GROMACS .gro file of C-alpha atoms in nm:
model
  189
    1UNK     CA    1  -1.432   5.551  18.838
    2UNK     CA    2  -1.684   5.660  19.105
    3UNK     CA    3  -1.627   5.960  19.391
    4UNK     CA    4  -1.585   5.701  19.659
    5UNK     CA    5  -1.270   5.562  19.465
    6UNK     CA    6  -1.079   5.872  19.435
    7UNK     CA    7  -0.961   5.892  19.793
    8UNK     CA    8  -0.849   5.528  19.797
    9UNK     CA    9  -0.691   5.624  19.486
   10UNK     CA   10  -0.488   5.860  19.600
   11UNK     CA   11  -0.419   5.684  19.942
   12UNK     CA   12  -0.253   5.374  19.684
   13UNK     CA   13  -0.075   5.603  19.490
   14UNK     CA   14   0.087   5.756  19.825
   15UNK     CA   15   0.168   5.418  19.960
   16UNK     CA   16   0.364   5.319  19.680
   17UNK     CA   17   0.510   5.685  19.637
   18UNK     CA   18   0.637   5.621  20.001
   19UNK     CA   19   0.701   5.251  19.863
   20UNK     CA   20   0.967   5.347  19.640
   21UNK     CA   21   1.082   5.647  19.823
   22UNK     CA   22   1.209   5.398  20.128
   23UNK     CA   23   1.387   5.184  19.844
   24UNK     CA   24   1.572   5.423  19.699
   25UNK     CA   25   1.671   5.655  20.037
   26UNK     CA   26   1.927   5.495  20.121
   27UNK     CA   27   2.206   5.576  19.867
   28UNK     CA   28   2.138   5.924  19.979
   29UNK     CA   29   2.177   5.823  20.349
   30UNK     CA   30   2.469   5.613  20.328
   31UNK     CA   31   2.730   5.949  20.294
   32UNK     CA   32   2.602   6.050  20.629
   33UNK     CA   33   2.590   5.746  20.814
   34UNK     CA   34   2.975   5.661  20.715
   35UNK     CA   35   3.062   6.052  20.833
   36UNK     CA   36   2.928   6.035  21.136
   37UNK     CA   37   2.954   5.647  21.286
   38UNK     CA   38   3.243   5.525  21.051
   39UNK     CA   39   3.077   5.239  20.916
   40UNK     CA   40   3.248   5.049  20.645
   41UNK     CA   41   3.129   5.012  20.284
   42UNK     CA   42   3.030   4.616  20.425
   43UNK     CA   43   2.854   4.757  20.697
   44UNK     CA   44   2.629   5.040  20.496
   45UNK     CA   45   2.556   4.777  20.226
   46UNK     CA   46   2.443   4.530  20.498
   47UNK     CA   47   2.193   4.799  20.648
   48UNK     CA   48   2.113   4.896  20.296
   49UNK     CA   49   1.993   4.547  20.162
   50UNK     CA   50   1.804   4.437  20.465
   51UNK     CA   51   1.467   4.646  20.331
   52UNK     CA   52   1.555   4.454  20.031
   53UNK     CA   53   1.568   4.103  20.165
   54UNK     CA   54   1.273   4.162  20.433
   55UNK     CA   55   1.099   4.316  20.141
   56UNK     CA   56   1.162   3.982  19.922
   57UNK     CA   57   1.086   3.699  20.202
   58UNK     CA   58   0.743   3.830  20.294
   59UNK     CA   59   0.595   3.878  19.951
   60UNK     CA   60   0.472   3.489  19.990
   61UNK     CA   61   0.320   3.530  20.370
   62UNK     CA   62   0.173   3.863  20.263
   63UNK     CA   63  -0.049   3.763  19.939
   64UNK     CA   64  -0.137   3.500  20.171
   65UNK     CA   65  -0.224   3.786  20.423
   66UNK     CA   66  -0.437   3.974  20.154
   67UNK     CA   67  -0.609   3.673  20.049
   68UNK     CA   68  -0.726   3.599  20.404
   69UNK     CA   69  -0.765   3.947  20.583
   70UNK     CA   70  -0.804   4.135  20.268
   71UNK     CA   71  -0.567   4.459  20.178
   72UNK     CA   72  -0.741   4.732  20.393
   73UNK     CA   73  -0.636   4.531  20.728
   74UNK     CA   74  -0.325   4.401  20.562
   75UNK     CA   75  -0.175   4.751  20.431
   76UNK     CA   76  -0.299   4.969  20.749
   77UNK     CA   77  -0.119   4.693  21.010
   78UNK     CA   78   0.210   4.666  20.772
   79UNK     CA   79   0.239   5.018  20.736
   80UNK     CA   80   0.248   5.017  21.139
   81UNK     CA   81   0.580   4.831  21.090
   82UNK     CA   82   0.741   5.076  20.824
   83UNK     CA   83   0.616   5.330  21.067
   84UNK     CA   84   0.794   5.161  21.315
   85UNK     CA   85   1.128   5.082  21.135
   86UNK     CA   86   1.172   5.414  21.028
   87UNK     CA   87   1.151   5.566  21.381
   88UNK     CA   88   1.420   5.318  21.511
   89UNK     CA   89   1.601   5.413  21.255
   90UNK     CA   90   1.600   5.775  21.326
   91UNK     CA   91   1.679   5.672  21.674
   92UNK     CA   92   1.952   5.401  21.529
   93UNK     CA   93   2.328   5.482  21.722
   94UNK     CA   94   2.443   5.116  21.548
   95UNK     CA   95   2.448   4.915  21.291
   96UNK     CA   96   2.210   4.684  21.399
   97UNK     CA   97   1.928   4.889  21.511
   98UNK     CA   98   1.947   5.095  21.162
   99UNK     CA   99   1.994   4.728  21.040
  100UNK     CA  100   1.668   4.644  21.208
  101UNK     CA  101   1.515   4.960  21.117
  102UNK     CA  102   1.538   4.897  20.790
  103UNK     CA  103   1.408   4.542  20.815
  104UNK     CA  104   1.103   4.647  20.962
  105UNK     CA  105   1.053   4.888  20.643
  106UNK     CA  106   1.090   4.613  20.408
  107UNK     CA  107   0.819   4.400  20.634
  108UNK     CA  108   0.571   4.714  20.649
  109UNK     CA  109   0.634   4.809  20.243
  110UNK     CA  110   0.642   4.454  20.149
  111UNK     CA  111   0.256   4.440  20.012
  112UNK     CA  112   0.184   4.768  19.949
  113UNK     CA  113   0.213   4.707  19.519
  114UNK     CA  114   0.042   4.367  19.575
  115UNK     CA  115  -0.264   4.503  19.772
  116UNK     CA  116  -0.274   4.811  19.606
  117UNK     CA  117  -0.320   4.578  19.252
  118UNK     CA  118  -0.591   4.370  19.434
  119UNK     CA  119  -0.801   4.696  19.513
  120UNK     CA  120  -0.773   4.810  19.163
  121UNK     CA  121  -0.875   4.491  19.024
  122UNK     CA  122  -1.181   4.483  19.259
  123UNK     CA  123  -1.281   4.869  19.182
  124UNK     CA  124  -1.221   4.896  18.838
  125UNK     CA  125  -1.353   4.703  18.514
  126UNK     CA  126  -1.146   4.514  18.369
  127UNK     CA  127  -1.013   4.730  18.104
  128UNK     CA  128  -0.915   4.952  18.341
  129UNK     CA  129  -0.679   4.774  18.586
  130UNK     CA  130  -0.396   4.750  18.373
  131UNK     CA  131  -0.372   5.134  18.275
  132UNK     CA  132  -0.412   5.223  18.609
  133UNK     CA  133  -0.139   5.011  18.729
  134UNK     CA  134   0.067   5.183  18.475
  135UNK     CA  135  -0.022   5.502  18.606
  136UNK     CA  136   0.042   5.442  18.998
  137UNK     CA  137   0.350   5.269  18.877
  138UNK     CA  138   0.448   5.627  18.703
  139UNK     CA  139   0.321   5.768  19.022
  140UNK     CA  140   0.529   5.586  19.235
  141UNK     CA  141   0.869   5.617  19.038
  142UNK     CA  142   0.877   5.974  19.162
  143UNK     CA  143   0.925   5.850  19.510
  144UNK     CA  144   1.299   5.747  19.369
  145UNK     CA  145   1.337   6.100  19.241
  146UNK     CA  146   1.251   6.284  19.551
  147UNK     CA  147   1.501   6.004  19.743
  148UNK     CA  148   1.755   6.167  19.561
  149UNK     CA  149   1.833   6.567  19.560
  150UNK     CA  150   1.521   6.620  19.744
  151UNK     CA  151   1.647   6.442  20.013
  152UNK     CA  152   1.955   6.520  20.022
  153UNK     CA  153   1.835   6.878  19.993
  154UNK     CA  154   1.658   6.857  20.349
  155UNK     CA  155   1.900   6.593  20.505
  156UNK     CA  156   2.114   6.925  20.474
  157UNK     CA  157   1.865   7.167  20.587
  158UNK     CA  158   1.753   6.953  20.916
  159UNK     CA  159   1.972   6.619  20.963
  160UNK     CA  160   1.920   6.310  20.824
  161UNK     CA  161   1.738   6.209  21.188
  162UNK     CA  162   1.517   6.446  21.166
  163UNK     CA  163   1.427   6.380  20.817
  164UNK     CA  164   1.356   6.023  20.919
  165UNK     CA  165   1.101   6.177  21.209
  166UNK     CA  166   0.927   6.361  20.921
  167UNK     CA  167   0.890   5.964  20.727
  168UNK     CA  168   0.757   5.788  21.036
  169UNK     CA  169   0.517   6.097  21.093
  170UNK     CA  170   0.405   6.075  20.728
  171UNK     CA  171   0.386   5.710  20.746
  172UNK     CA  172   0.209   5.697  21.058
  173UNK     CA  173  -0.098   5.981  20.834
  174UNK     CA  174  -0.054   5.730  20.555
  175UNK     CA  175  -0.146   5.402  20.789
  176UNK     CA  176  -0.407   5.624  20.920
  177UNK     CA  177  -0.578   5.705  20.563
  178UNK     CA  178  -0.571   5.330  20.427
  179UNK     CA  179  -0.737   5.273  20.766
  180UNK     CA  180  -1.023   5.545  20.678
  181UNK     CA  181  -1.019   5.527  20.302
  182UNK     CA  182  -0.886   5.209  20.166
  183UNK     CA  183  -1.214   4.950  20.093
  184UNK     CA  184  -1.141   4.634  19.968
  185UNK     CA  185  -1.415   4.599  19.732
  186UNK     CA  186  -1.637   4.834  19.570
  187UNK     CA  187  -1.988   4.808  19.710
  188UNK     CA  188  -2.149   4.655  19.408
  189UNK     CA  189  -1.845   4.387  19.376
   0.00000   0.00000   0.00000
């Protein structure tokens, strides 16, 4: 692994971190949402699974995506839309804008494990790929952790709102760095 890869490295493992971490949120969300707008179990399970089902439908349009644009373009302009779903979510007062919210997360999320596998099959021999998918995949699992007691732990401290500012600002750093970082091939590809 060369000096130039360690920075997109990192950037993957983040992206998938944040991958996972938008998955799993919700469950700690939910409590909240039902305390303070009332929604039903139908409702919060109908905001919950729309990441999941916008996540699902665009995994065909977005290897098509990576094959055509390559993953640097294709992460850095998806990641705009996570950005964007978790804002109107912090701004959501119904269910369908935290319903929309969360669509726009699964959109934005919805290639990060694909592209993130195409860089490190382009970067790294061959013998290499698979371990380090294992290891961003390790990585990335601790995004579920810290969307548990973590979160809840600062949904506490500063509102789940807020909490959702501090993702879209994070997000918004993270789309910035796969824009900077992230190369699609190494230069002697």
């Amino acid at each position: 692994m060369t000096s130039a890869f360690l920075p997109i490295l990192i950037t993957l493992y983040l992206l998938n971190f944040a991958n996972l971490f938008l998955r799993t949120s919700f469950g700690v969300m939910a409590p909240e949402l039902e305390r303070e707008m009332a929604f039903s179990p139908a409702v919060l399970s109908t905001i919950a699974s729309a990441l999941f089902v916008a996540y699902a439908l665009m995994q065909i349009p977005t290897g098509m995506l990576l094959d055509r644009y390559g993953p640097r373009r294709v992460l850095s302009t998806m990641l705009l839309f996570t950005a964007l779903g978790t804002a109107l979510f912090a701004l959501g007062e119904t269910a369908e804008t935290l319903t929309a919210g969360r669509i726009l997360m699964g959109i934005g999320t919805a290639g990060g494990f694909t592209g993130a596998f195409y860089i490190l099959a382009m970067w790294l021999p061959a013998d290499r790929v698979v371990p380090q998918t294992g290891a961003m995949n390790s990585f990335a699992a601790i995004g579920n952790l810290c969307a548990t007691a973590p979160l809840a732990a600062l949904i506490a401290l500063i509102g789940w709102r807020e909490s959702y500012w501090i993702f879209t600002g994070l997000t918004l750093l993270l789309t910035l760095a796969l824009a900077i970082f992230v190369r699609d091939t190494a230069p002697d590809h």
